[in-house]
mmCIF file of C-alpha atoms in Angstrom:
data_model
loop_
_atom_site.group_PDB
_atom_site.id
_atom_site.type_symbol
_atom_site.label_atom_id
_atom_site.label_comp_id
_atom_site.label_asym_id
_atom_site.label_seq_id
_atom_site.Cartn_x
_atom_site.Cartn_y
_atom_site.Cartn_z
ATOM 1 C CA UNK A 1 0.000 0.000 0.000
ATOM 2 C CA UNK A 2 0.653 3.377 -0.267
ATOM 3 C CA UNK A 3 -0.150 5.378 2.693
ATOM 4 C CA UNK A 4 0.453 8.654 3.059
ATOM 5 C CA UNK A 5 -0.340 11.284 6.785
ATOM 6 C CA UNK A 6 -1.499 14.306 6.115
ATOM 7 C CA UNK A 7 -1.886 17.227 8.800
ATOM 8 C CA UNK A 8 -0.604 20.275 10.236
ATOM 9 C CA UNK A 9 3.043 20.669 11.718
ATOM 10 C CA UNK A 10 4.059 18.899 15.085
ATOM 11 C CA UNK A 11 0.976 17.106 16.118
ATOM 12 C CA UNK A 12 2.235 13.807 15.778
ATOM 13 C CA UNK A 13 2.380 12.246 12.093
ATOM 14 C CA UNK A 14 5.893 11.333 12.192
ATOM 15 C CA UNK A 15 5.318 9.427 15.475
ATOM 16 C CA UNK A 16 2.509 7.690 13.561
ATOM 17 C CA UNK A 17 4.174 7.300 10.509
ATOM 18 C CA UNK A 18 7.264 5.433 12.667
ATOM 19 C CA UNK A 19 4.102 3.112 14.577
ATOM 20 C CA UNK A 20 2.857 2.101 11.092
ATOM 21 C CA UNK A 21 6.056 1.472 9.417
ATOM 22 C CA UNK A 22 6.748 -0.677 12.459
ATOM 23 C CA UNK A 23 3.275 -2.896 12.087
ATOM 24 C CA UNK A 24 2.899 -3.097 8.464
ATOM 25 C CA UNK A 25 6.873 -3.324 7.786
ATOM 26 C CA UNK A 26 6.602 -0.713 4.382
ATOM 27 C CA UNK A 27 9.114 1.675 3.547
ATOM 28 C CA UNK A 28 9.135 4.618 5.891
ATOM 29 C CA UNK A 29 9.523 8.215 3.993
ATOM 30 C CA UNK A 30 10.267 11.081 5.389
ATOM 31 C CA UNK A 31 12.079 14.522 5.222
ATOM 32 C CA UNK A 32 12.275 15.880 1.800
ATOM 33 C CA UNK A 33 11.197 19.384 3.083
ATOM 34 C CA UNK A 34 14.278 19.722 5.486
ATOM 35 C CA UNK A 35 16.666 18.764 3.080
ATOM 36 C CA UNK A 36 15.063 21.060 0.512
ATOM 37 C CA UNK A 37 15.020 23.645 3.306
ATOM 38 C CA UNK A 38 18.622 22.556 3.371
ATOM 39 C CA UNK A 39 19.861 22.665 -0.005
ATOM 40 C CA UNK A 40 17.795 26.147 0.057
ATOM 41 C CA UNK A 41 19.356 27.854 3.087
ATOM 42 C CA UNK A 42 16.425 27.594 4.898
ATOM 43 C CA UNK A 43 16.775 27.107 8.810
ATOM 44 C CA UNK A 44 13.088 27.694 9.836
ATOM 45 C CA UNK A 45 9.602 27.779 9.078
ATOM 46 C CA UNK A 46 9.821 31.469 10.705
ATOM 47 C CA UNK A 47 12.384 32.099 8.373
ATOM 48 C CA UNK A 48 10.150 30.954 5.481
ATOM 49 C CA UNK A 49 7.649 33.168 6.228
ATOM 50 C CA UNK A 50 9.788 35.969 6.214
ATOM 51 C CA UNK A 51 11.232 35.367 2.419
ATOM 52 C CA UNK A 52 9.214 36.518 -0.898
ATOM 53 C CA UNK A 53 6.466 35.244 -2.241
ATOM 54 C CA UNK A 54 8.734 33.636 -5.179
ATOM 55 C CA UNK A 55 11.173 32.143 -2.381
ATOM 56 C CA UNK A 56 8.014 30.741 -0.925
ATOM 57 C CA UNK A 57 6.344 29.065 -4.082
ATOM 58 C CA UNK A 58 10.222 27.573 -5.196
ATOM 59 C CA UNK A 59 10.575 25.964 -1.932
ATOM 60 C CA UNK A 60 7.232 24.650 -1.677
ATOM 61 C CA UNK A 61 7.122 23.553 -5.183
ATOM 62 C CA UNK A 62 10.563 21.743 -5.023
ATOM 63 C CA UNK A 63 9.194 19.922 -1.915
ATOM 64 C CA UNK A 64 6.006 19.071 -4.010
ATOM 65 C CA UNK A 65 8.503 17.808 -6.536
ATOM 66 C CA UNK A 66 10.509 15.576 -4.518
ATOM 67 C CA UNK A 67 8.008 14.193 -2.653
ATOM 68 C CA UNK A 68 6.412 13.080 -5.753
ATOM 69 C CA UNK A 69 9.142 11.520 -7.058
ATOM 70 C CA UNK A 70 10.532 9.938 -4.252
ATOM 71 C CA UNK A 71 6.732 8.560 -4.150
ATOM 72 C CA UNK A 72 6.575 7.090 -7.391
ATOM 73 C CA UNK A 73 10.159 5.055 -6.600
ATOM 74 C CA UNK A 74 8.013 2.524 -4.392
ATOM 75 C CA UNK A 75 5.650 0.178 -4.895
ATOM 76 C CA UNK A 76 4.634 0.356 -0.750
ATOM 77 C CA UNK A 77 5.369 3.129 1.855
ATOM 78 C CA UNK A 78 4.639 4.984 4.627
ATOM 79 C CA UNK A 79 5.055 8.947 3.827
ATOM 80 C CA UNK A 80 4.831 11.133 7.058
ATOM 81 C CA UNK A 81 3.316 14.191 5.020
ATOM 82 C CA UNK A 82 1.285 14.175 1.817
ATOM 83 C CA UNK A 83 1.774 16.316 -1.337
ATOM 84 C CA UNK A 84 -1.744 18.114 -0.090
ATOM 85 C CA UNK A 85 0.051 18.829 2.732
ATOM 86 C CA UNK A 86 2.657 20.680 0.606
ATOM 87 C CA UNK A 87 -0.452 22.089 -1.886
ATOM 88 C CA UNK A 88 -1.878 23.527 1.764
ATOM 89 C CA UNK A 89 1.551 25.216 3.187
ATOM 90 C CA UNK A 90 1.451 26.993 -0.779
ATOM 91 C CA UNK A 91 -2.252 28.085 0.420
ATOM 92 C CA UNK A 92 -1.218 29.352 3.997
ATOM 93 C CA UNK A 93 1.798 31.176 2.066
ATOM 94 C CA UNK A 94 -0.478 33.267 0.114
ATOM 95 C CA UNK A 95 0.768 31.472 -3.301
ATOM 96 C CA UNK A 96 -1.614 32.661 -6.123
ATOM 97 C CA UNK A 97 -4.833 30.226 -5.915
ATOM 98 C CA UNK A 98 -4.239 28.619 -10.000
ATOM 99 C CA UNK A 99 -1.391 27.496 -8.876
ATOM 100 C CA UNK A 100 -2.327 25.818 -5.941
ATOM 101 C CA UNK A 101 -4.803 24.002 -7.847
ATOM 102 C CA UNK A 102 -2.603 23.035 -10.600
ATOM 103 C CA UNK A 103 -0.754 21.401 -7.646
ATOM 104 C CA UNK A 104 -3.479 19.909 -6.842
ATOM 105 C CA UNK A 105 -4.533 18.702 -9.985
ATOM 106 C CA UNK A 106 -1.337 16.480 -10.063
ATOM 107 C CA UNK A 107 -1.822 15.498 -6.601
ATOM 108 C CA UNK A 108 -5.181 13.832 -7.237
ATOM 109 C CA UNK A 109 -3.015 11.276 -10.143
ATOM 110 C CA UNK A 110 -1.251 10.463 -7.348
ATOM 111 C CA UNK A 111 -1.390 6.759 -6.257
ATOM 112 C CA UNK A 112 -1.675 6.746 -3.001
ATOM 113 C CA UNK A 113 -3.790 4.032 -1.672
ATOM 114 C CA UNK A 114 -4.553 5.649 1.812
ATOM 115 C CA UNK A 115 -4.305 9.482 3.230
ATOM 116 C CA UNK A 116 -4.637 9.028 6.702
ATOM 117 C CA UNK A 117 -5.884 12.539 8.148
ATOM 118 C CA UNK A 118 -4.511 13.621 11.693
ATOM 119 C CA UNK A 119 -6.167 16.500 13.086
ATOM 120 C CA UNK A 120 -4.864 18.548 15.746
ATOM 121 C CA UNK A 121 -5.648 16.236 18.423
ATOM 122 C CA UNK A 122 -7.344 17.228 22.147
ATOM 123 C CA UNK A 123 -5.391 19.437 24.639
ATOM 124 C CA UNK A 124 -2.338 19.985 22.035
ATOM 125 C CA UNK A 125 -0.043 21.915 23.748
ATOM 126 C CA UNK A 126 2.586 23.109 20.797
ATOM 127 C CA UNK A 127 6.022 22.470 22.215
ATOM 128 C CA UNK A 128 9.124 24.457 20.311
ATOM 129 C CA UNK A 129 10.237 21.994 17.932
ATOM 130 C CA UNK A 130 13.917 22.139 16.903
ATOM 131 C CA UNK A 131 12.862 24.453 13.442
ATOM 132 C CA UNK A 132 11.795 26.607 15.670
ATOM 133 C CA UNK A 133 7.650 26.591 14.711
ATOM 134 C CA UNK A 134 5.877 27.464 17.693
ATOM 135 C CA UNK A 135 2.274 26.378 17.390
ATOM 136 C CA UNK A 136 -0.550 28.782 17.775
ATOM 137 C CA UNK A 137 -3.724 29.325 15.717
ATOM 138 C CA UNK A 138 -1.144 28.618 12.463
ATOM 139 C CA UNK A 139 -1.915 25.418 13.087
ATOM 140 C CA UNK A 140 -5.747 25.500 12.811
ATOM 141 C CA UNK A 141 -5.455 27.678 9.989
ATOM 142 C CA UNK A 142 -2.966 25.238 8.342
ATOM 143 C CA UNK A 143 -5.380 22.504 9.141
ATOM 144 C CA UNK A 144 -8.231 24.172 8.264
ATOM 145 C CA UNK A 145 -6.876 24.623 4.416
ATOM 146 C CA UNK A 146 -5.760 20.702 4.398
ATOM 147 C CA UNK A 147 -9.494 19.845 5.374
ATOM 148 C CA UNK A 148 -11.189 22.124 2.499
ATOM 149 C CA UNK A 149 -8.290 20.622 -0.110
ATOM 150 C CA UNK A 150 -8.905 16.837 0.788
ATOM 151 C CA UNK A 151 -12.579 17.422 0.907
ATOM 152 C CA UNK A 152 -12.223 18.559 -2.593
ATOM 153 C CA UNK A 153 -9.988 15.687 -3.318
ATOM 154 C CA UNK A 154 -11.920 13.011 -5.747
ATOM 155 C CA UNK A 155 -10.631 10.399 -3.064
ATOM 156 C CA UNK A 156 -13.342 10.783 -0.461
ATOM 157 C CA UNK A 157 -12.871 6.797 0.501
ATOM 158 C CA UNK A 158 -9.396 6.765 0.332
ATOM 159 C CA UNK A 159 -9.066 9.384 3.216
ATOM 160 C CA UNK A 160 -9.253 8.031 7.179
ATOM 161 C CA UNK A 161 -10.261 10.606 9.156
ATOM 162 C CA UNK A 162 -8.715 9.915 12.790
ATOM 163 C CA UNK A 163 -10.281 11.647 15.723
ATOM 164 C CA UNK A 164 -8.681 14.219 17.916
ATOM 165 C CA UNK A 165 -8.006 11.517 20.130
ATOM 166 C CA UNK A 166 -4.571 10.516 19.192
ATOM 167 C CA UNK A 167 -4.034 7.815 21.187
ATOM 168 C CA UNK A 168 -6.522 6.415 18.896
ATOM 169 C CA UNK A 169 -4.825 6.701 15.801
ATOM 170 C CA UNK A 170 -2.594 3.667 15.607
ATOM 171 C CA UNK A 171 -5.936 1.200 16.202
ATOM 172 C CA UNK A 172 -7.425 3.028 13.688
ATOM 173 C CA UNK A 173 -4.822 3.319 10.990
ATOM 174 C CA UNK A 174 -4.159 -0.079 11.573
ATOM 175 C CA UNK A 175 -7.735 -1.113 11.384
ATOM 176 C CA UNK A 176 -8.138 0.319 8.219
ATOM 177 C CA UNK A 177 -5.687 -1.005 6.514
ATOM 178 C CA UNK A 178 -6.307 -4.076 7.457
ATOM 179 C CA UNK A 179 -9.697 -3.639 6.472
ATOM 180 C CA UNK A 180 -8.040 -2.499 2.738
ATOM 181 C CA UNK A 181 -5.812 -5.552 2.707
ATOM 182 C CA UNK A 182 -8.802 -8.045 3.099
#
């Protein structure tokens, strides 16, 4: 399968991503945008937001880039963002809307055989994460744009929505991919 975790920054889909690559034994991929951030000079989110709009639609679209290509390389995985995901940050940017949904155009040939939506889950507290993001109410806007784009998506039952309960998601996940399998 191919299973990719969509949702806002530092809520928990890597720690998912890590718990279903463990059960289901798939390839486990993960950070494309910090090396792009890398290979761009980019240190933090913060420090994204501060650059041009241009800066901001190069990044985001060489992260869309990579992503999809590093997607197509496998037959299974376990991705711990989604190209909507990356469609959404180009949204919360202020990228021009036709582009966004050229984006997303491409995103929806995607093959991805599950998007597994986490939402920011009950009594988040936003710790400082080392790229120094500090949540706030970025993350329920950020979320907020993911929702609208994968309720757009043509894949309405490819897309598990988990509840804010996180430590609910594994069962869940897990349940429905068994339930895919069979």
């Amino acid at each position: 399968m191919r299973i990719a975790i969509a949702g806002a920054h530092g809520i928990g889909k890597s720690f998912l991503a890590n718990q279903l690559v463990e059960q289901c034994g798939y390839p486990l991929l993960t950070g494309v945008a910090g090396k792009v951030a890398n290979v761009m000079g980019v240190k933090t989110i913060k420090d994204m937001e501060d650059e041009s709009i241009e800066t901001k639609m190069a990044y985001q679209s060489l992260v869309y880039w990579e992503m999809k290509e590093l997607e197509l390389e496998h037959q299974s995985f376990v991705a711990d963002r989604s190209l909507y995901d990356v469609i959404a940050y180009m949204v919360w940017y202020g990228i021009p809307a036709h582009v966004g949904m050229f984006y997303h155009e491409l995103a929806e040939s995607q093959p991805y055989d599950l998007i597994i939506h986490c939402p920011i889950p009950d009594g988040f507290a936003p710790p400082e994460v080392r790229n120094g993001y500090k949540g706030n109410s970025r993350h329920e806007l950020f979320n907020g744009i993911l929702e609208v784009l994968l309720r757009r998506s043509q894949r309405d039952k490819q897309i598990l929505w988990l509840p804010k309960e996180r430590d609910q998601w594994l069962s869940i996940s897990m349940n429905a991919i068994k339930d895919m399998l069979n």
